[in-house]
C-alpha cells in the first residue's frame, strides 16, 4: 500500500488514533490492523470509484442497498458533504427476500427457481419460509407432502432440486405463497414509490454484488408499476449475470463474470458480507406505519453489531484523514460535474487491493482466521441463520476438498460440493492443515471461475452480435 502514499498515511493515522498508544490484546490488534490497513482502504477506493463514475455518467442520486451497502453509504455521504459533490446518497432497506416476496406475484411457478436454491444449511422448513409461509402453514404444507417429520433435515444439492416438482404439485403451498405474495407486493411497491425510485431522477443502486439479482428484481417491480426507469447498478464485484438483463447497466470494480479470475480466487464474499454490514438485522419485508412504509427485520440487530459499529468508525476516520487536503478541489468538482481527478487510479490501481485482499482472505494467518472466522454468518435469503463464519475442517472434510474429486462431482451435474466452512480458507487454516490444502482450494476456484468467465464472454459476444444484427436489419 506504500505505492498509494496518501491512502497509506490515512490508514497509519487511523490505526494510531484507535490504538492510542496503549497495548491492545493480541486478538484486538489483529482485527484492528486488518481493518485499518486492508479493509478500510479497499472500501474507500471502491466508494471513490463509485462516486467518480456516478458523476461521470450524470447520476444525481445513489441508493446504497442494505446491509452490505451501509458502510459504503456512510463513507459516500461523508465525501459528498466534504467535497460538496452534486450527488444525493440514500440508504434503501431491502434484501433478496424482501423484494422477491412481492415479486413472486409477477412470476407464477417461476418463483420456485428462487425458492429451491441451494445453500450451506438448507432444509424443507427453510424452503417453505422462502415461499413466505409462516407458523402452522409450514407444518400443514410439509404434511401435504408427507414430509412433516423431515422438516429440519438437511438437504443436499440434489435433494433441493428434487423438492421443486413436489412443491409445484402442493396446492396448499402454492396457494398460500400466492396469497402472501399479493400482500407483500402492495407493501414493497409502496415502499419503493415512497423512497423515490419511480421519480425521473438519474439514479443508480450501489451494492456488494455477486449476481446483481436485486437490480433485476427492482427493475421487474418498477416495470409492473408502470415506471419506465432503467435501473443501473455499481458493484464491488459480480461472479455472474442473472438471465434477462442488460449487462451494460451493471458496472463492476474489482471483478466481473468475464474477468478478474485470479482476484476471485483469493477473495471471500462471505467474509466481505460479514465485515461490511450494518447494525440492524436483515430487512425481510415491509409494513404500513401510519402513512409510511417501514422495514420489518428478520432479527432485532446484527449479531456482529459491535464489530460493525467499530468498523464504521474506523472507515469514517480513515475517510476524514484521506479527505483532509481535498476541500478546495472538491468544490471545483461540484461546479463542473467532471469525474474525480484520480478516478483512473481507483480502477487501474487494483493490483494494490488485490495484494491486500489476497493475504487476508485467501491466505489468512491462524490469528486472522480465528478472529474473523468468529463472525456470525448467514448464507440464506431469510436472514435467520446464526453460525460462525469459519470452523476448523475435519480430516475427512479436507480430503473431500480434493480438486479432482470436486471437479468430477461438478462435471457430473451435482453442482458445487457443499462448503463445510463459509470461509473455506479459514477452515483449512484453523484445522492446522498444510498450505497444500489452501493451494488446492485456490486451484479449484481458479478452474471454476475460468470456465464461468469463458461462458460469460461467449454470452456477451452473442448478445452483442444479436444487437448488431438487429440494428442492421
PDB file of C-alpha atoms in Angstrom, residues 208-213 235-241 250-259 264:
ATOM      1  CA  UNK A 208     -21.521  -5.555  -2.955  1.00  0.00           C
ATOM      2  CA  UNK A 209     -22.821  -7.547  -5.931  1.00  0.00           C
ATOM      3  CA  UNK A 210     -22.107 -11.265  -6.575  1.00  0.00           C
ATOM      4  CA  UNK A 211     -25.018 -11.774  -9.060  1.00  0.00           C
ATOM      5  CA  UNK A 212     -26.848  -8.447  -9.171  1.00  0.00           C
ATOM      6  CA  UNK A 213     -30.213 -10.208  -8.815  1.00  0.00           C
ATOM      7  CA  UNK A 235     -20.948  -3.327  -7.689  1.00  0.00           C
ATOM      8  CA  UNK A 236     -17.781  -4.267  -5.876  1.00  0.00           C
ATOM      9  CA  UNK A 237     -17.782  -7.461  -7.943  1.00  0.00           C
ATOM     10  CA  UNK A 238     -20.032  -9.813  -9.894  1.00  0.00           C
ATOM     11  CA  UNK A 239     -19.442 -13.549 -10.243  1.00  0.00           C
ATOM     12  CA  UNK A 240     -22.186 -13.984 -12.827  1.00  0.00           C
ATOM     13  CA  UNK A 241     -25.022 -12.179 -14.545  1.00  0.00           C
ATOM     14  CA  UNK A 250     -24.194  -3.478 -14.434  1.00  0.00           C
ATOM     15  CA  UNK A 251     -20.892  -1.757 -13.571  1.00  0.00           C
ATOM     16  CA  UNK A 252     -18.209  -3.636 -11.634  1.00  0.00           C
ATOM     17  CA  UNK A 253     -14.995  -2.570  -9.915  1.00  0.00           C
ATOM     18  CA  UNK A 254     -12.929  -5.465  -8.549  1.00  0.00           C
ATOM     19  CA  UNK A 255     -14.063  -8.309 -10.812  1.00  0.00           C
ATOM     20  CA  UNK A 256     -16.762  -9.204 -13.340  1.00  0.00           C
ATOM     21  CA  UNK A 257     -18.095 -12.509 -14.691  1.00  0.00           C
ATOM     22  CA  UNK A 258     -15.780 -12.294 -17.700  1.00  0.00           C
ATOM     23  CA  UNK A 259     -12.614 -11.108 -15.949  1.00  0.00           C
ATOM     24  CA  UNK A 264     -11.937 -14.051  -7.373  1.00  0.00           C
TER      25      UNK A 264
END
